[in-house]
Tab-separated table of C-alpha atoms in Angstrom:
chain	number	residue	atom	x	y	z
A	1	MET	CA	63.577	-111.097	-131.445
A	2	THR	CA	60.902	-108.573	-130.613
A	3	PRO	CA	61.525	-107.645	-126.902
A	4	VAL	CA	58.942	-107.997	-124.589
A	5	SER	CA	58.715	-104.976	-123.182
A	6	ALA	CA	58.259	-103.382	-127.013
A	7	HIS	CA	55.764	-100.584	-127.446
A	8	PRO	CA	52.935	-101.665	-129.237
A	9	ARG	CA	52.979	-98.805	-131.840
A	10	GLN	CA	56.634	-99.606	-132.526
A	11	VAL	CA	55.764	-103.551	-133.403
A	12	LEU	CA	52.484	-103.497	-134.588
A	13	LEU	CA	52.215	-100.385	-136.980
A	14	ASP	CA	55.282	-101.158	-139.249
A	15	ALA	CA	53.958	-99.186	-142.196
A	16	GLN	CA	50.938	-97.510	-140.674
A	17	ALA	CA	53.542	-95.755	-138.116
A	18	ALA	CA	53.164	-92.598	-140.105
A	19	VAL	CA	49.421	-91.968	-139.624
A	20	PRO	CA	48.987	-89.328	-137.479
A	21	VAL	CA	46.830	-89.311	-134.264
A	22	LEU	CA	44.934	-86.357	-133.901
A	23	PRO	CA	42.005	-85.392	-131.314
A	24	VAL	CA	39.148	-86.377	-132.736
A	25	CYS	CA	37.614	-83.313	-132.118
A	26	ASP	CA	38.312	-79.787	-134.003
A	27	HIS	CA	36.740	-76.809	-132.984
A	28	TYR	CA	36.596	-73.945	-134.776
A	29	SER	CA	35.937	-70.264	-133.546
A	30	GLY	CA	36.647	-66.898	-135.646
A	31	VAL	CA	35.279	-63.998	-133.199
A	32	GLU	CA	37.933	-63.111	-130.459
A	33	GLN	CA	35.921	-63.341	-127.477
A	34	ARG	CA	35.114	-67.073	-128.601
A	35	MET	CA	38.384	-67.917	-129.739
A	36	ARG	CA	40.053	-66.880	-126.218
A	37	LYS	CA	36.918	-69.124	-124.682
A	38	SER	CA	38.088	-71.920	-127.024
A	39	LEU	CA	41.223	-71.843	-125.903
A	40	GLN	CA	40.448	-71.555	-122.153
A	41	LEU	CA	38.267	-74.632	-122.262
A	42	GLN	CA	40.688	-76.504	-124.547
A	43	GLN	CA	43.050	-75.817	-121.151
A	44	GLU	CA	40.256	-76.666	-118.762
A	45	MET	CA	39.192	-80.226	-120.500
A	46	ALA	CA	43.075	-80.892	-120.742
A	47	GLN	CA	43.455	-80.728	-117.197
A	48	GLU	CA	40.383	-82.301	-116.466
A	49	PHE	CA	41.391	-85.401	-118.874
A	50	GLY	CA	45.238	-85.419	-118.544
A	51	HIS	CA	46.205	-84.686	-121.962
A	52	CYS	CA	44.454	-82.253	-125.112
A	53	VAL	CA	41.719	-83.771	-126.241
A	54	PHE	CA	40.258	-81.422	-128.918
A	55	ASP	CA	42.273	-79.145	-131.097
A	56	VAL	CA	41.095	-74.974	-131.534
A	57	THR	CA	41.248	-73.719	-134.811
A	58	LEU	CA	41.338	-70.065	-135.069
A	59	ASP	CA	39.434	-68.800	-138.578
A	60	CYS	CA	40.284	-66.548	-140.785
A	61	GLU	CA	38.093	-67.074	-143.527
A	62	ASP	CA	34.927	-66.941	-142.157
A	63	GLY	CA	36.081	-65.369	-138.934
A	64	ALA	CA	37.745	-62.470	-140.635
A	65	PRO	CA	35.991	-59.046	-140.993
A	66	VAL	CA	35.828	-58.273	-144.643
A	67	GLY	CA	38.273	-55.357	-145.311
A	68	ALA	CA	40.015	-56.383	-141.378
A	69	GLU	CA	41.966	-59.360	-142.672
A	70	ARG	CA	45.684	-58.741	-141.978
A	71	ALA	CA	44.321	-57.299	-138.313
A	72	HIS	CA	42.669	-60.823	-137.671
A	73	ALA	CA	45.699	-62.607	-139.153
A	74	GLU	CA	47.436	-61.014	-136.696
A	75	LEU	CA	45.364	-61.639	-133.963
A	76	VAL	CA	45.086	-64.968	-134.720
A	77	ALA	CA	48.758	-65.273	-134.710
A	78	ARG	CA	49.069	-63.486	-130.989
A	79	LEU	CA	46.493	-65.871	-129.688
A	80	ALA	CA	48.806	-68.874	-130.563
A	81	LEU	CA	51.809	-67.702	-129.349
A	82	GLN	CA	49.875	-67.135	-126.270
A	83	ALA	CA	48.097	-70.434	-125.991
A	84	ALA	CA	48.880	-72.511	-122.546
A	85	PRO	CA	51.896	-75.101	-123.338
A	86	GLY	CA	50.889	-78.458	-124.749
A	87	ALA	CA	47.973	-76.862	-126.452
A	88	ARG	CA	46.974	-77.891	-129.851
A	89	VAL	CA	46.110	-74.551	-131.903
A	90	ALA	CA	45.483	-74.332	-135.727
A	91	ALA	CA	44.492	-71.518	-138.234
A	92	ARG	CA	42.107	-71.836	-140.957
A	93	VAL	CA	43.467	-69.269	-144.028
A	94	HIS	CA	41.780	-67.854	-146.794
A	95	THR	CA	41.385	-70.189	-149.733
A	96	VAL	CA	44.821	-69.731	-152.071
A	97	ASP	CA	43.149	-67.912	-154.722
A	98	HIS	CA	41.825	-64.879	-152.057
A	99	PRO	CA	43.915	-62.085	-152.031
A	100	ALA	CA	44.646	-62.146	-148.488
A	101	PHE	CA	45.610	-65.643	-148.791
A	102	VAL	CA	49.521	-65.127	-149.109
A	103	ALA	CA	49.415	-62.123	-146.173
A	104	ASP	CA	47.555	-64.580	-143.874
A	105	VAL	CA	50.180	-67.342	-144.416
A	106	ASP	CA	53.105	-64.736	-144.324
A	107	THR	CA	51.441	-63.108	-140.545
A	108	ILE	CA	49.887	-66.324	-139.108
A	109	ALA	CA	52.751	-68.944	-140.042
A	110	GLY	CA	55.593	-66.286	-139.899
A	111	GLN	CA	54.800	-65.453	-136.381
A	112	ALA	CA	53.302	-68.280	-134.353
A	113	GLY	CA	54.324	-70.907	-137.009
A	114	GLN	CA	56.284	-73.153	-134.182
A	115	ARG	CA	52.856	-73.077	-132.023
A	116	LEU	CA	50.707	-74.089	-134.666
A	117	CYS	CA	49.737	-77.968	-135.393
A	118	HIS	CA	48.583	-77.476	-138.835
A	119	LEU	CA	47.158	-74.876	-141.172
A	120	MET	CA	43.732	-75.849	-142.869
A	121	VAL	CA	43.365	-74.444	-146.343
A	122	PRO	CA	39.776	-73.912	-147.266
A	123	LYS	CA	37.943	-74.815	-151.304
A	124	VAL	CA	40.952	-77.093	-151.747
A	125	GLU	CA	40.093	-78.216	-155.573
A	126	SER	CA	43.227	-80.224	-156.581
A	127	VAL	CA	47.089	-80.523	-155.694
A	128	ASP	CA	48.411	-77.735	-157.553
A	129	ASP	CA	45.884	-75.790	-154.840
A	130	VAL	CA	47.950	-77.879	-151.889
A	131	LEU	CA	51.482	-77.035	-153.888
A	132	ARG	CA	50.967	-73.299	-153.626
A	133	ALA	CA	49.751	-73.793	-149.684
A	134	GLU	CA	52.859	-75.662	-149.567
A	135	ARG	CA	54.945	-73.177	-151.082
A	136	ALA	CA	53.442	-70.514	-148.912
A	137	LEU	CA	54.554	-71.775	-145.834
A	138	ASP	CA	58.130	-72.674	-146.754
A	139	ALA	CA	58.190	-68.967	-147.695
A	140	ALA	CA	56.848	-68.024	-144.380
A	141	GLY	CA	59.427	-70.469	-142.477
A	142	ALA	CA	56.926	-73.143	-141.617
A	143	ARG	CA	58.476	-76.185	-142.982
A	144	GLN	CA	57.419	-78.507	-140.512
A	145	LEU	CA	53.769	-77.451	-140.426
A	146	PRO	CA	51.066	-80.076	-141.608
A	147	LEU	CA	48.292	-78.952	-144.207
A	148	HIS	CA	44.688	-79.808	-143.664
A	149	VAL	CA	42.554	-79.368	-146.770
A	150	LEU	CA	38.988	-78.641	-146.784
A	151	ILE	CA	37.280	-80.609	-149.907
A	152	GLU	CA	34.005	-78.857	-150.898
A	153	SER	CA	33.099	-79.601	-154.669
A	154	SER	CA	32.514	-82.865	-157.073
A	155	ALA	CA	35.274	-82.052	-158.604
A	156	ALA	CA	37.580	-81.948	-155.654
A	157	VAL	CA	36.023	-85.221	-154.136
A	158	HIS	CA	36.669	-86.830	-157.818
A	159	ARG	CA	40.344	-85.502	-156.911
A	160	ALA	CA	40.334	-86.760	-153.140
A	161	PHE	CA	42.846	-89.398	-153.676
A	162	GLU	CA	45.717	-87.220	-155.570
A	163	ILE	CA	45.085	-84.829	-152.617
A	164	ALA	CA	45.209	-87.200	-150.055
A	165	ALA	CA	48.702	-88.792	-151.501
A	166	HIS	CA	50.564	-85.244	-151.070
A	167	PRO	CA	52.627	-86.130	-148.227
A	168	ARG	CA	52.593	-82.094	-146.821
A	169	VAL	CA	48.647	-83.157	-146.540
A	170	GLN	CA	47.904	-84.693	-143.020
A	171	SER	CA	43.751	-84.726	-142.831
A	172	LEU	CA	41.081	-83.968	-145.456
A	173	SER	CA	37.717	-82.563	-144.344
A	174	PHE	CA	34.024	-82.222	-145.985
A	175	GLY	CA	32.621	-79.261	-146.260
A	176	LEU	CA	29.315	-79.852	-146.374
A	177	MET	CA	27.227	-76.807	-146.715
A	178	ASP	CA	29.224	-75.144	-149.770
A	179	PHE	CA	29.121	-78.769	-151.385
A	180	VAL	CA	25.538	-78.806	-151.414
A	181	SER	CA	25.247	-75.457	-152.170
A	182	ALA	CA	27.640	-75.961	-155.179
A	183	HIS	CA	25.138	-78.082	-157.113
A	184	GLY	CA	22.903	-75.221	-157.997
A	185	GLY	CA	19.654	-76.672	-156.542
A	186	ALA	CA	20.123	-79.625	-157.815
A	187	ILE	CA	20.449	-81.148	-153.853
A	188	PRO	CA	17.660	-79.745	-151.549
A	189	ALA	CA	18.295	-77.834	-148.494
A	190	SER	CA	17.281	-81.087	-146.831
A	191	ALA	CA	20.813	-82.696	-147.412
A	192	MET	CA	22.530	-80.235	-145.190
A	193	GLY	CA	20.822	-80.935	-142.166
A	194	SER	CA	22.049	-83.570	-139.271
A	195	ASP	CA	19.541	-86.354	-140.935
A	196	GLY	CA	19.745	-85.835	-144.686
A	197	GLN	CA	23.388	-85.369	-145.037
A	198	PHE	CA	23.522	-89.167	-144.735
A	199	GLU	CA	20.537	-90.163	-146.634
A	200	HIS	CA	21.232	-87.901	-150.060
A	201	PRO	CA	23.324	-90.033	-152.351
A	202	LEU	CA	25.628	-87.558	-154.038
A	203	VAL	CA	26.645	-86.568	-150.238
A	204	VAL	CA	27.209	-90.362	-149.065
A	205	ARG	CA	29.267	-90.556	-152.419
A	206	ALA	CA	31.468	-87.413	-151.304
A	207	LYS	CA	31.618	-88.403	-147.880
A	208	LEU	CA	32.696	-92.435	-148.659
A	209	GLU	CA	35.317	-90.939	-151.285
A	210	ILE	CA	36.736	-88.609	-148.901
A	211	ALA	CA	37.421	-90.979	-145.992
A	212	ALA	CA	38.487	-93.544	-148.231
A	213	ALA	CA	40.928	-91.626	-149.866
A	214	CYS	CA	42.367	-90.995	-146.513
A	215	HIS	CA	42.416	-94.204	-145.162
A	216	ALA	CA	43.917	-95.482	-148.525
A	217	HIS	CA	46.936	-92.711	-147.900
A	218	GLY	CA	47.260	-92.810	-144.361
A	219	LYS	CA	45.404	-89.496	-143.505
A	220	VAL	CA	42.770	-88.452	-141.512
A	221	PRO	CA	39.233	-87.815	-142.253
A	222	SER	CA	37.653	-85.090	-140.640
A	223	HIS	CA	33.722	-85.300	-140.990
A	224	CYS	CA	31.798	-82.001	-141.692
A	225	VAL	CA	29.548	-79.722	-138.737
A	226	VAL	CA	25.936	-80.120	-137.786
A	227	THR	CA	24.619	-76.854	-137.642
A	228	GLU	CA	21.922	-78.076	-135.198
A	229	PHE	CA	24.288	-77.297	-132.321
A	230	ASN	CA	21.419	-76.754	-129.683
A	231	ASP	CA	20.277	-80.473	-130.434
A	232	ALA	CA	22.324	-82.478	-128.527
A	233	ASP	CA	20.445	-85.696	-130.192
A	234	ALA	CA	21.219	-84.588	-133.370
A	235	LEU	CA	24.631	-84.152	-132.675
A	236	GLN	CA	25.056	-87.419	-131.154
A	237	ALA	CA	23.552	-89.491	-133.801
A	238	ALA	CA	25.412	-87.917	-136.552
A	239	ALA	CA	28.587	-88.202	-134.812
A	240	THR	CA	27.718	-91.678	-134.157
A	241	ARG	CA	27.059	-92.266	-137.744
A	242	ALA	CA	30.122	-90.844	-139.175
A	243	ALA	CA	32.543	-92.777	-136.894
A	244	ARG	CA	30.622	-96.049	-136.755
A	245	GLN	CA	29.538	-95.746	-140.604
A	246	PHE	CA	31.424	-93.861	-142.501
A	247	GLY	CA	34.947	-94.230	-141.187
A	248	TYR	CA	35.643	-91.097	-140.302
A	249	THR	CA	38.063	-90.703	-137.187
A	250	ARG	CA	37.912	-86.751	-136.377
A	251	MET	CA	34.890	-83.966	-136.407
A	252	TRP	CA	34.572	-80.638	-136.593
A	253	SER	CA	32.730	-78.699	-133.631
A	254	ILE	CA	31.229	-75.307	-134.223
A	255	HIS	CA	30.156	-74.322	-130.810
A	256	PRO	CA	31.233	-75.713	-127.165
A	257	ALA	CA	28.365	-77.565	-126.328
A	258	GLN	CA	29.476	-79.793	-129.323
A	259	ILE	CA	32.807	-80.824	-128.117
A	260	ARG	CA	31.909	-83.443	-125.171
A	261	PRO	CA	29.081	-85.430	-127.646
A	262	ILE	CA	31.897	-85.537	-130.348
A	263	LEU	CA	34.170	-87.475	-127.495
A	264	ALA	CA	31.644	-89.757	-126.679
A	265	ALA	CA	30.210	-90.816	-129.932
A	266	PHE	CA	34.229	-91.257	-131.618
A	267	ALA	CA	35.087	-93.141	-127.999
A	268	PRO	CA	35.174	-96.994	-128.208
A	269	ALA	CA	32.725	-98.644	-125.648
A	270	ALA	CA	34.208	-99.398	-122.321
A	271	GLN	CA	33.786	-103.510	-123.082
A	272	GLU	CA	35.625	-103.005	-126.335
A	273	VAL	CA	38.678	-101.143	-124.608
A	274	SER	CA	38.597	-103.677	-121.681
A	275	GLN	CA	39.080	-106.790	-124.335
A	276	ALA	CA	41.610	-104.620	-126.078
A	277	ALA	CA	44.002	-104.154	-123.125
A	278	ARG	CA	43.231	-108.127	-122.138
A	279	ILE	CA	44.342	-109.065	-125.953
A	280	LEU	CA	47.201	-106.931	-125.790
A	281	ALA	CA	48.668	-107.631	-122.214
A	282	ALA	CA	48.757	-111.457	-123.393
A	283	ALA	CA	49.853	-110.764	-126.730
A	284	GLN	CA	52.997	-108.784	-125.206
A	285	ALA	CA	53.825	-111.377	-122.917
A	286	ALA	CA	54.132	-114.017	-125.763
A	287	GLN	CA	56.098	-111.847	-127.481
A	288	TRP	CA	53.652	-110.518	-129.970
A	289	ALA	CA	52.991	-113.975	-131.315
A	290	PRO	CA	49.234	-115.635	-132.190
A	291	ILE	CA	47.357	-116.283	-128.811
A	292	SER	CA	43.990	-117.540	-128.263
A	293	ASP	CA	41.722	-115.201	-125.955
A	294	GLY	CA	38.164	-117.005	-125.254
A	295	GLY	CA	38.681	-119.783	-127.909
A	296	VAL	CA	39.313	-117.003	-130.672
A	297	LEU	CA	42.711	-116.720	-132.531
A	298	HIS	CA	44.616	-113.313	-132.554
A	299	ASP	CA	47.524	-112.169	-134.270
A	300	ARG	CA	49.230	-109.121	-135.405
A	301	ALA	CA	46.471	-108.032	-137.437
A	302	SER	CA	43.678	-108.120	-134.964
A	303	TYR	CA	46.644	-106.671	-132.546
A	304	ARG	CA	46.472	-103.954	-134.665
A	305	TYR	CA	42.982	-103.259	-134.347
A	306	TYR	CA	42.923	-103.522	-130.440
A	307	TRP	CA	46.128	-101.109	-130.507
A	308	GLN	CA	43.818	-98.868	-132.823
A	309	VAL	CA	40.824	-99.281	-130.255
A	310	LEU	CA	42.863	-98.203	-127.183
A	311	GLU	CA	44.189	-95.146	-129.223
A	312	ARG	CA	40.775	-94.068	-129.800
A	313	ALA	CA	40.138	-94.264	-125.910
A	314	HIS	CA	42.957	-92.098	-125.050
A	315	GLN	CA	42.073	-89.493	-127.604
A	316	THR	CA	38.714	-89.228	-126.217
A	317	GLY	CA	39.906	-89.385	-122.827
A	318	GLN	CA	38.289	-92.936	-121.490
A	319	ALA	CA	39.461	-94.442	-118.705
A	320	LEU	CA	42.345	-96.909	-119.607
A	321	PRO	CA	42.614	-100.654	-117.800
A	322	PRO	CA	45.926	-100.264	-115.764
A	323	ALA	CA	47.747	-103.056	-118.181
A	324	ALA	CA	47.051	-100.451	-120.881
A	325	GLN	CA	47.948	-97.009	-118.780
A	326	VAL	CA	51.948	-98.011	-118.991
A	327	TRP	CA	51.634	-97.136	-122.495
A	328	PHE	CA	50.314	-93.886	-122.985
A	329	SER	CA	52.852	-92.841	-120.340
A	330	ASP	CA	55.131	-90.051	-121.536
A	331	ALA	CA	58.015	-92.298	-121.389
A	332	ALA	CA	56.374	-95.150	-123.325
A	333	THR	CA	55.364	-93.147	-125.804
A	334	MET	CA	58.413	-91.395	-126.451
A	335	ALA	CA	60.484	-94.623	-126.244
A	336	PRO	CA	62.557	-95.459	-129.161
A	337	SER	CA	62.211	-98.137	-131.371
A	338	ALA	CA	62.720	-101.684	-131.003
């Protein structure tokens, strides 16, 4: 019999327990001053919310000056090592076929692998690219480091399920602008905008394939950037559609002003958080047997959904009802399995 005190994650997720719980926002910066400011902002918001609410990915692909790739990689490694305790810092390296790729991985993962939460590899086309990245990480002594991959072409979309199935891959991101430009003008520039990217059939298909592949294999689908970073309403609308209609549980930020709107868009409504806490408290008291709430039957299938609501509320810095707060204390989340 399952103990009444068993943690919901232990009881409910069973086969899904390996699905990573990641912050809903992944913030990218590649210029030294902006990288330092991003890490400082991460620390400030972690103090505000009580835990880290967004990742900082230090960018070597678009951030590194041409010809100074090694120096930039060394800078990224230093910044990762200097990050505050509890910081979630990642790095985006060059593509696996770029001359700087191996040196990127050797320098960053070799020097600061223990401080990184993951390594992002752009323009992944197949599982072979994942295997090349995995071998490079292993050679650098970072066997524990997960891989995040960026899907940016129709061929990669076609192989998204195979890529997502690889055990080292933790998340798939959609690279909108490269995807559009890879079509030789067949997709109009409007499809790169905050509205058009949710309307053009080829872009919509790519987004849905990536999200479906991730959910099929217990990985995290990460939505592309919104380039209109001065338009808060456009960002909020795009993030909300990505979360509510396209199945994404994470999104890129390219400007500090985008972080809070992304958190808000991916957060569940306060009423749903209260409902989830009430239902799960009653379920725990019933030793996770079926219960009735307001005349509606609930069992482990719906309990699992409501637990995911609470996890998302916690990830996005939402206030949790007292009944749910105990499940997110350090002691509770580190409790052994029942």
